[in-house]
Structure formats: C-alpha cells, structure tokens
Coordinates of C-alpha atoms in Angstrom, one line a residue:
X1 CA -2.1 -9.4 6.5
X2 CA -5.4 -9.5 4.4
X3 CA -4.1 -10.0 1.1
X4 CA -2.8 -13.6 0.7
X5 CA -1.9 -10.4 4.1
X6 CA 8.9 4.6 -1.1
X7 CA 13.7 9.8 -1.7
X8 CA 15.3 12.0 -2.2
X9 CA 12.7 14.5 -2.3
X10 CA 13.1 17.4 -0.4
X11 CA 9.4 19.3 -0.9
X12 CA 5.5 18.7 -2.0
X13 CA 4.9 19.9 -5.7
X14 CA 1.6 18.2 -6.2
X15 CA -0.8 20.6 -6.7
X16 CA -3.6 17.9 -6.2
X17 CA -1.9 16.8 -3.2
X18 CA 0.8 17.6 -0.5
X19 CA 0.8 21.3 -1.3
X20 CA -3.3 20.9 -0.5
X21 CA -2.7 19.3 2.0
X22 CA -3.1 21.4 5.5
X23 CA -0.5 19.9 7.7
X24 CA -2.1 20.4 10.9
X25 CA -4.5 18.0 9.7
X26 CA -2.3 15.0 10.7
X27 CA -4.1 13.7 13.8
X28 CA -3.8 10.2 14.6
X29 CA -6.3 8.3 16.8
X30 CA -3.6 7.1 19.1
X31 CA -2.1 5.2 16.7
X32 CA 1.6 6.9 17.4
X33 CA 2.4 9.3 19.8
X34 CA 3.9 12.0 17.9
X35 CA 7.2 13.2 18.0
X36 CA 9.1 16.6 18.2
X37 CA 9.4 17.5 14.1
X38 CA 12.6 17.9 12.9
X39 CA 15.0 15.6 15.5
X40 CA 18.6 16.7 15.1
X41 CA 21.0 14.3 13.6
X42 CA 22.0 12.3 17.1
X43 CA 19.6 13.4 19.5
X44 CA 17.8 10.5 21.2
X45 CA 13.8 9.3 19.5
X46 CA 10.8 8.0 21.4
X47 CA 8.0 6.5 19.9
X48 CA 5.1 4.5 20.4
X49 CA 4.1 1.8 18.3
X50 CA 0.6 0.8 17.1
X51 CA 0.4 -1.9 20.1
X52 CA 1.1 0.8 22.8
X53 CA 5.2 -0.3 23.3
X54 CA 7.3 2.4 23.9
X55 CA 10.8 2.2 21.4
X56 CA 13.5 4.4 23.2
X57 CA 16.7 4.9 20.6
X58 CA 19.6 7.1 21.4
X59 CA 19.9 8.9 17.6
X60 CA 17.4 8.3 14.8
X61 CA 17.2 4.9 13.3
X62 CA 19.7 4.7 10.3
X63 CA 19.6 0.5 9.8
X64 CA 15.8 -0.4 10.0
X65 CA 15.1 -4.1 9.0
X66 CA 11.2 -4.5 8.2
X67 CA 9.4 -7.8 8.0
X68 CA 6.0 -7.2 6.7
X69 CA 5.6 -6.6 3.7
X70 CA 4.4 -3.1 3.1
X71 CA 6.9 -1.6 5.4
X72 CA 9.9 -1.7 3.2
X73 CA 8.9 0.9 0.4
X74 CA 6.8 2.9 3.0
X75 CA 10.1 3.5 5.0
X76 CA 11.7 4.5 1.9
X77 CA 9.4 7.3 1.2
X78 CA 9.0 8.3 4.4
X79 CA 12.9 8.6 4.8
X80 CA 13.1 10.0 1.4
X81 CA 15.6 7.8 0.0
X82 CA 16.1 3.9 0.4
X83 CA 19.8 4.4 2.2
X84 CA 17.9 3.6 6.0
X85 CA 16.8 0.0 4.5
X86 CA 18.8 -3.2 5.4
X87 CA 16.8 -6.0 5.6
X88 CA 13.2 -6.9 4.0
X89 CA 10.7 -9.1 3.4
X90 CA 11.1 -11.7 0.3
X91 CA 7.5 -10.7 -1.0
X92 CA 8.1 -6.8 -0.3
X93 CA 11.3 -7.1 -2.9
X94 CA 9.5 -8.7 -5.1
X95 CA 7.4 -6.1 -6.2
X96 CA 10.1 -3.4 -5.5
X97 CA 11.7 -5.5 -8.6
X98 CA 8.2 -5.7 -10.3
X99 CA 7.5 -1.9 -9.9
X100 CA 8.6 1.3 -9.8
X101 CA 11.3 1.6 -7.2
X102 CA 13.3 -0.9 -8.4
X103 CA 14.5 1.1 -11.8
X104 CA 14.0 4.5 -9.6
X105 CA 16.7 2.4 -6.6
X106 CA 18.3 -0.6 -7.7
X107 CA 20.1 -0.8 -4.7
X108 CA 17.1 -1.9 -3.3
X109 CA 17.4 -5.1 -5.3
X110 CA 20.6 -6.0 -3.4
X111 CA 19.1 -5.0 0.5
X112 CA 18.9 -8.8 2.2
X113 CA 15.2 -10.3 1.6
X114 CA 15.6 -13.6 4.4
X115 CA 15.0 -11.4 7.5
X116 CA 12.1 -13.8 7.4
X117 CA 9.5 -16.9 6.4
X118 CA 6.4 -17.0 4.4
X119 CA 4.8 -16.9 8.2
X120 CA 6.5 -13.7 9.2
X121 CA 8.8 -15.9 11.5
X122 CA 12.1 -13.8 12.0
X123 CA 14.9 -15.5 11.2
X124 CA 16.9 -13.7 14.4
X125 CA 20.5 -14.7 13.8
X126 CA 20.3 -13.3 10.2
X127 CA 18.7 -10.3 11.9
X128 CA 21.4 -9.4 14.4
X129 CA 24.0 -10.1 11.4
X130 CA 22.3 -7.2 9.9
X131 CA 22.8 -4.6 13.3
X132 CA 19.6 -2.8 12.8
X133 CA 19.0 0.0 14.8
X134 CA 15.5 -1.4 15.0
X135 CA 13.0 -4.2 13.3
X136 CA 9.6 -3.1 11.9
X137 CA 7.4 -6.2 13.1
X138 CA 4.1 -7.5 12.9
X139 CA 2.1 -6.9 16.6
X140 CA -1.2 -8.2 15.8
X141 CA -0.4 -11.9 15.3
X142 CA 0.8 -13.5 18.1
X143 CA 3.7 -12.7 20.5
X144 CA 5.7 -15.4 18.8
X145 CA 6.6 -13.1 16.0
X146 CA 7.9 -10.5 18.8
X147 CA 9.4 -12.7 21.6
X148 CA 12.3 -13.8 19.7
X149 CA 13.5 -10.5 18.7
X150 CA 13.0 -8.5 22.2
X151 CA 14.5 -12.0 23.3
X152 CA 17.8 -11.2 21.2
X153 CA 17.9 -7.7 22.2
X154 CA 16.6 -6.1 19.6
X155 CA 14.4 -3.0 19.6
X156 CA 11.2 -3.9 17.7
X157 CA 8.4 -1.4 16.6
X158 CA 5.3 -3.0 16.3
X159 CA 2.5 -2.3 13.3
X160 CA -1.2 -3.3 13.2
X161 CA -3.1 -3.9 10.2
X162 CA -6.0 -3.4 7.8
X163 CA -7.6 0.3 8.3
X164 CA -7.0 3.8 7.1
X165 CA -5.9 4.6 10.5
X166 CA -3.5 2.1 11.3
X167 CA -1.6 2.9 8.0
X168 CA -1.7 6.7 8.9
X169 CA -0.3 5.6 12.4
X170 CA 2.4 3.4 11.0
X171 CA 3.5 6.6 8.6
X172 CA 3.8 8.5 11.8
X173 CA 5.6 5.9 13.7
X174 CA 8.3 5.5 11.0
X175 CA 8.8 9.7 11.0
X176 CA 9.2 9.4 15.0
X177 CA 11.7 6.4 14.4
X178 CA 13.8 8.2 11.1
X179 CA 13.7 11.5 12.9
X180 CA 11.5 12.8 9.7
X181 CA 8.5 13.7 11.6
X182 CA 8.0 16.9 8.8
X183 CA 8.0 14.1 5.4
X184 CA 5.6 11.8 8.1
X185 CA 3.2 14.9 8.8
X186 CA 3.1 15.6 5.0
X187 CA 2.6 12.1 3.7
X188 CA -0.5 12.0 6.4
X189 CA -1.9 15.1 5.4
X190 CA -2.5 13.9 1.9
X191 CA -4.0 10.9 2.3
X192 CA -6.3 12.9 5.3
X193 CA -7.2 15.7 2.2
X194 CA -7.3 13.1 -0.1
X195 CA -10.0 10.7 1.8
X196 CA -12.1 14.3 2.4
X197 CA -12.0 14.7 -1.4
X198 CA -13.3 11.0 -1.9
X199 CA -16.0 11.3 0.5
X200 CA -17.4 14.6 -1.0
X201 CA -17.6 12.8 -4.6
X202 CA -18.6 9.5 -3.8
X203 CA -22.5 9.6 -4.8
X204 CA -21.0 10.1 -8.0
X205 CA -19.5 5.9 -7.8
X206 CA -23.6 5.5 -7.9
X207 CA -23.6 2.3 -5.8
X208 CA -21.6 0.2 -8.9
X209 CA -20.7 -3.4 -7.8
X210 CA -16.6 -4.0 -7.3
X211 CA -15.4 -6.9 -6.2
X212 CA -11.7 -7.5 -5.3
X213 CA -10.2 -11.1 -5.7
X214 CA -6.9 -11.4 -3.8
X215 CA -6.3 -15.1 -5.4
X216 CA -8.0 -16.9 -8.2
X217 CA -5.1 -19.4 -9.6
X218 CA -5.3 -21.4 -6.4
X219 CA -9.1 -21.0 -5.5
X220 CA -10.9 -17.8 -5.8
X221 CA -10.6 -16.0 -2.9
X222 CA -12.5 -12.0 -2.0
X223 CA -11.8 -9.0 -0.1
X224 CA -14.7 -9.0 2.7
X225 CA -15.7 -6.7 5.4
X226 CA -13.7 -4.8 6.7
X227 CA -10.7 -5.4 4.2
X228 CA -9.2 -2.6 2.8
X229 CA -10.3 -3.2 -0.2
X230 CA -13.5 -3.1 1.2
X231 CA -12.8 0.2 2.5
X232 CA -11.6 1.7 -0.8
X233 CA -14.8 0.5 -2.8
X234 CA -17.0 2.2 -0.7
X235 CA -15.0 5.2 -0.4
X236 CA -14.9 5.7 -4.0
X237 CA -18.4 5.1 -3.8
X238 CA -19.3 1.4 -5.1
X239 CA -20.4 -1.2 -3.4
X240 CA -18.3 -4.5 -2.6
X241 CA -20.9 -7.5 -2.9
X242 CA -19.0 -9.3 -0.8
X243 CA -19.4 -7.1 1.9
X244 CA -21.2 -9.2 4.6
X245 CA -18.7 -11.9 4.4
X246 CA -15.9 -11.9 7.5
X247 CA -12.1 -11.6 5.9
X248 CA -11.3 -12.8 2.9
X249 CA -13.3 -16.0 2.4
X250 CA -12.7 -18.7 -0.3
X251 CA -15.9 -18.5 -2.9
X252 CA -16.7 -20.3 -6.4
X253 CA -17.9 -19.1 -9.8
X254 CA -21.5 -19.7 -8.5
X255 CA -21.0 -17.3 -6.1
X256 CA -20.0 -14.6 -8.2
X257 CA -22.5 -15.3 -10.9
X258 CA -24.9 -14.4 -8.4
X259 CA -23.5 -11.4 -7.2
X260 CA -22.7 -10.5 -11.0
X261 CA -20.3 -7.7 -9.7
X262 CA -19.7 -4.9 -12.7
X263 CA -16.2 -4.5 -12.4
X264 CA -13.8 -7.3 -11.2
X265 CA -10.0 -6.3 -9.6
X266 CA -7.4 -8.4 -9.4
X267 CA -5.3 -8.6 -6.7
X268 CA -1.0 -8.2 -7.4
X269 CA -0.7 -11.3 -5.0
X270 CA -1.6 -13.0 -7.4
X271 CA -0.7 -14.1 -10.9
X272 CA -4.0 -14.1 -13.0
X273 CA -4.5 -11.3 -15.6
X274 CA -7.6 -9.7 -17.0
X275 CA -7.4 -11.7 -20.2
X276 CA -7.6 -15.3 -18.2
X277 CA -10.8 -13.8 -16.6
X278 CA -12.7 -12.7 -20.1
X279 CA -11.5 -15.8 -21.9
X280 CA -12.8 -18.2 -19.2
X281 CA -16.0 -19.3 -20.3
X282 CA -17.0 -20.0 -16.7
X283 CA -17.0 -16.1 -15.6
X284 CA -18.6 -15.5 -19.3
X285 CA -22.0 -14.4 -17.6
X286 CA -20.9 -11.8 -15.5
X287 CA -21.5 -8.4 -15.9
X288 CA -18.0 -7.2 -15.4
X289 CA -16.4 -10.1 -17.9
X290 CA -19.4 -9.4 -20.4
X291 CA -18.4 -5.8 -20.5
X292 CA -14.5 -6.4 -20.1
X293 CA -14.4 -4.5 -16.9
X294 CA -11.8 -7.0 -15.3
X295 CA -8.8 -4.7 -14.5
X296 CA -5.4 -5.9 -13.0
X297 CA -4.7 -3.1 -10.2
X298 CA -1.9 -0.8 -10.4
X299 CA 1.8 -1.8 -8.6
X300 CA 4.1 1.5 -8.1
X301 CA 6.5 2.0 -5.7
X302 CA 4.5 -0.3 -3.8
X303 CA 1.2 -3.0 -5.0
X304 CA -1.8 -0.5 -4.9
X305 CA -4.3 -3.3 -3.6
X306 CA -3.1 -3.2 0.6
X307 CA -2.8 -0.2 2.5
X308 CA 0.6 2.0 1.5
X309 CA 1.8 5.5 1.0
X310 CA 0.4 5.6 -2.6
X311 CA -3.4 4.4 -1.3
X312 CA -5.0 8.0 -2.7
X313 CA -3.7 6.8 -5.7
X314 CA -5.6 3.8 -5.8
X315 CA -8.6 6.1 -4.5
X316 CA -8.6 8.3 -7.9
X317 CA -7.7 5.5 -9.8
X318 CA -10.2 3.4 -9.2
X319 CA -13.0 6.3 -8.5
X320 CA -12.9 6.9 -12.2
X321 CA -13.1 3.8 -13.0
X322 CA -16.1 3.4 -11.3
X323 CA -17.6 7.0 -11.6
X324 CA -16.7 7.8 -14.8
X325 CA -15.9 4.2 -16.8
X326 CA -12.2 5.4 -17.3
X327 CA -8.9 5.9 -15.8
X328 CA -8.5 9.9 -14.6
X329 CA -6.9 12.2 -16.8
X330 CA -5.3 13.6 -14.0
X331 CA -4.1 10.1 -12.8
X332 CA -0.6 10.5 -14.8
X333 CA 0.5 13.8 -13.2
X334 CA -1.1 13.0 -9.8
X335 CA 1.4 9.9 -10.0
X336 CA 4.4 11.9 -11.5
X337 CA 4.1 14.8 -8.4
X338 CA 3.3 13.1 -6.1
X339 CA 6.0 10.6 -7.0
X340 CA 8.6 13.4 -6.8
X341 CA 7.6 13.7 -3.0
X342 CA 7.8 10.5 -2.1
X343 CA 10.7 9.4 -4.1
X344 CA 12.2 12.2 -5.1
X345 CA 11.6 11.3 -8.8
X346 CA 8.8 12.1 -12.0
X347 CA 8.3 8.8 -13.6
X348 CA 8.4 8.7 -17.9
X349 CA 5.7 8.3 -19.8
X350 CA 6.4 4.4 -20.4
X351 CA 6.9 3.9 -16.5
X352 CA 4.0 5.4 -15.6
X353 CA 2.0 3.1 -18.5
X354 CA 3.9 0.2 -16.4
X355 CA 2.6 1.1 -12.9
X356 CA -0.7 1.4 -14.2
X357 CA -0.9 -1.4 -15.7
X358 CA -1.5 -0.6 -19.5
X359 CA -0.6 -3.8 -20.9
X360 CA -2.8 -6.3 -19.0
X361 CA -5.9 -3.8 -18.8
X362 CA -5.5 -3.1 -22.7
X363 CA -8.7 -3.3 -24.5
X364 CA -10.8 -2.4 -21.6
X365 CA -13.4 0.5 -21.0
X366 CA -11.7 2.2 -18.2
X367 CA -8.1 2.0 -20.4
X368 CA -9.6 3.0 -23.7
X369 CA -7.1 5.4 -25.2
X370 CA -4.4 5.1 -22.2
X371 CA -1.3 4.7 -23.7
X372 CA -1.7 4.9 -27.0

C-alpha cells in the first residue's frame, strides 16, 4: 500500500450518480473475470483475482476475512450490509470507528481486527478460528503473505494495488465472490461515469499545484508518480509537484518551499491537522499555508485519500477545491445518495459535517460557510 500503503441498500437514488450511471459501462481490463449477475443463494462462484488465480467456492462467500486495509468497508458496500465481515485489518477498524460506518454499523466495532500485523503477515491460526469462506489478501507483495494461508487450506483472493483499474477490478472480484455481481456492476459504473465527468471538466483545475503528504509527524513524506493521489490531482485537473518523484519519497520543508504547492492535503494516515501546518512558522512561506489552503481530507465510510468505493467522492470534493476555491454545493447530497446505495443509509447534517472534515478545515477558503 502507498499510503503509509461500505448495506442494506437495495437501489441507486443518486441522480448525480448510479442512476447516471449506464451499467454496461462496467468493463474491466482483465482485472476480474466477470461472473453470471445475480448467483442464486447456494449455487457454486468462480472468480479470478487481480493476480490471475482462479477461487472456486461451492455457494457465495458468507464469512470473508480481509487483511488489507481498504477491503473491509469496500466488502461492506459491495455486499450491502456488513453481516459477510468476520475478520479485518487493525488499521481498516480504525477508521470504521473514526468515520461513518461505525455509527451507521457498530457491529462492525466488534468484527475481530488481529487477522494480521502491521506487515500484512496473517496470523493463520487466528484465521482458521474465524472459518472464513475465503481471505481477501494482498498479491502484490511477496508470496509470503499468500503461502501461509493456501498452506492452511484456505481459499485466498488476491488484490493489487494503486490504480483506477485495480480498484474497479477488486469491486468486481468481491460481487463474483458475494454472489452480488448487480451491486458490483453498479458501484463500477459510477466511478466509470464519474471519471468521464472529471475528465470533461478538468481544464477548469487550471494546472493549480496539490500536493498530498501521507505523513508529516514522523518526517514529511509525498504522494509521487503514479500514487493515487497522484492520479486524483490530475484528474481533477491540478498538477501534483511532486510528480517526477518514484512512490512516496521522504522530502524536507526545503523541498516544498521550492515547489510552493497552492493547496496542501493531508493524509488520514496520519495525525497532523491543518492548524499544525499554518501555525508552523517553517511552512509560513508557502503558498498554500499563506493562503490557509491546507485541508485535512475527508474519512467516510472509508479514508478518502487511497483508492475505495467512495473515490468519486474525493474527485468532486477536491475538484472544487481546486476549480472553484470551495467545497461543492452538491457535495452534501452527492454524499447522502450515494451513501444510501452503498450503505443503505442518508447521513445527518452533523455526520456529513464529520466526514468532511468541518472541524479541522474550519477557517479555510474552500470550507468558508460549510457548516455554519
């Protein structure tokens, strides 16, 4: 993973979103082969996973264990509901209980979080305590985080990391695996629309200089190329200065002072807040700290920063920010309908001021009004 590396809905009401959203236009680039829609209750699932291996189960999964960190919440709202869930990563119920799904499903507070280490390690006897039907794993980083669990018996679908497509195949692999092939087609199809309708607009991001921090408390630390963060900045139409650099490389206030980016993100990995930023008199040159466009990035159902079922959230969110100086008006329903097809619910007004973030990013341009 780059960064320091979701229920009971039953349709699509957004009208920005899935009922835009075309759902023949769920293609994959042979991320995951795609299975019959609509699997009865009981009849046997194939899928691929994003590494090419074949996961044969005799009914749809019903006890999934996941153990990277994205995976839990994106199973829940591909499921529709969190019941499917056993067994997570530490760091994914963390900001289940920072965010939105933990109020929406506190059940998910209780789901066992030590199917794991910090390293993505399973911990295989806790695993097979758990019976899953099958564990969501981790298939680009080594064949010691697999080995042990194919050694043990267990059937392990593998994900891939870091691009649009890979989280567009990992949406369809979970639908193959849950026998919800019609939510996974759906939940595709927006994000497909949705990347169309970022494209189309992004001259209007006029080249504006983002950069994304993933750690500053322990070293400051930036999304490079080919990050998603990366990815989102320039679809949104700004430019990320630290674009030539390879992965997320350690840099120093020096370093940003020459880049002078105009608006700073940071990162839910880590703990630093906008306020630390503009008080520091180190960063007080800075373009973005000079005009208080630090924002702390919005955590939902899931942290908007890494690639999830929410990312054309993050799109529009941070489009207007850099297009327009300001949070969308249409952010707060896009969240609440969209919301209601992914998890089945419409968030409050104060819940929604919480996922986005109101309190940290008070006082800045793009949050002028918001809340209030």
């Amino acid at each position: 993973m780059t960064t320091p590396a979701a229920d009971l809905g039953r349709r699509a009401v957004s009208r920005r979103g899935f009922l835009g959203a075309t759902l023949a236009a769920a293609t994959l680039a042979a991320c995951s082969r795609p299975a019959a829609p609509g699997a009865p209750v009981g009849a046997a699932v194939s899928a691929t996973d994003l590494t090419g291996a074949r996961i044969d189960l005799a009914a749809p999964a019903r006890r999934v264990v996941t153990i990277p960190i994205p995976a839990a919440s994106m199973v829940v709202a591909v499921n529709g509901g969190p019941d499917v869930l056993v067994g997570m990563n530490a760091s994914a119920q963390q900001a289940i209980k920072g965010g939105y799904l933990g109020e929406a499903f506190p059940q998910l507070l209780s789901v066992p979080s030590d199917v794991a280490g910090e390293d993505f390690n399973p911990s295989v006897e806790r695993i097979l305590a758990l019976e899953p039907d099958v564990v969501v794993q981790w298939g680009d980083r080594g064949t010691g985080l697999v080995a042990p669990l194919t050694g043990a018996g267990l059937q392990v679908a593998q994900l891939t990391y870091g691009t649009q497509e890979f989280l567009e195949g990992a949406a369809t692999l979970y639908g193959n695996l849950l026998g919800k092939q019609d939510r996974s087609t759906q939940l595709v199809a927006w994000m497909q629309e949705q990347r169309k309708v970022r494209e189309a607009a992004a001259s209007a991001g006029r080249g504006r200089k983002v950069l994304y921090l993933s750690a500053v408390a322990q070293g400051v630390k930036v999304a490079g190329k080919g990050q998603y963060n990366d990815f989102t900045t320039r679809l949104v139409g700004g430019t990320n200065p630290a674009g030539e650099l390879p992965g997320t490389p350690g840099v120093d206030v020096e370093q940003i002072l020459a880049w002078n980016p105009e608006i700073v993100l940071l990162g839910n990995f880590d703990p630093t807040m906008p306020e630390q930023i503009l008080s520091d008199p180190r960063w007080a040159a800075v373009e973005a700290v000079r005009a208080k466009r630090v924002y702390r990035v919005p955590l939902g159902g899931y942290r908007w920063d890494p690639p999830n079922q929410e990312s054309p959230l993050m799109w529009e969110w941070l489009a207007g920010l850099v297009a327009e100086d300001r949070v969308p008006a249409s952010l707060p329903e896009s969240i609440r309908t969209n919301y209601q097809f992914l998890y089945g619910t419409r968030p409050t007004d104060a819940q929604i001021a919480s996922i986005l973030r109101v309190g940290p990013n008070k006082g800045t341009p793009g949050y002028a009004g918001l809340g209030t």
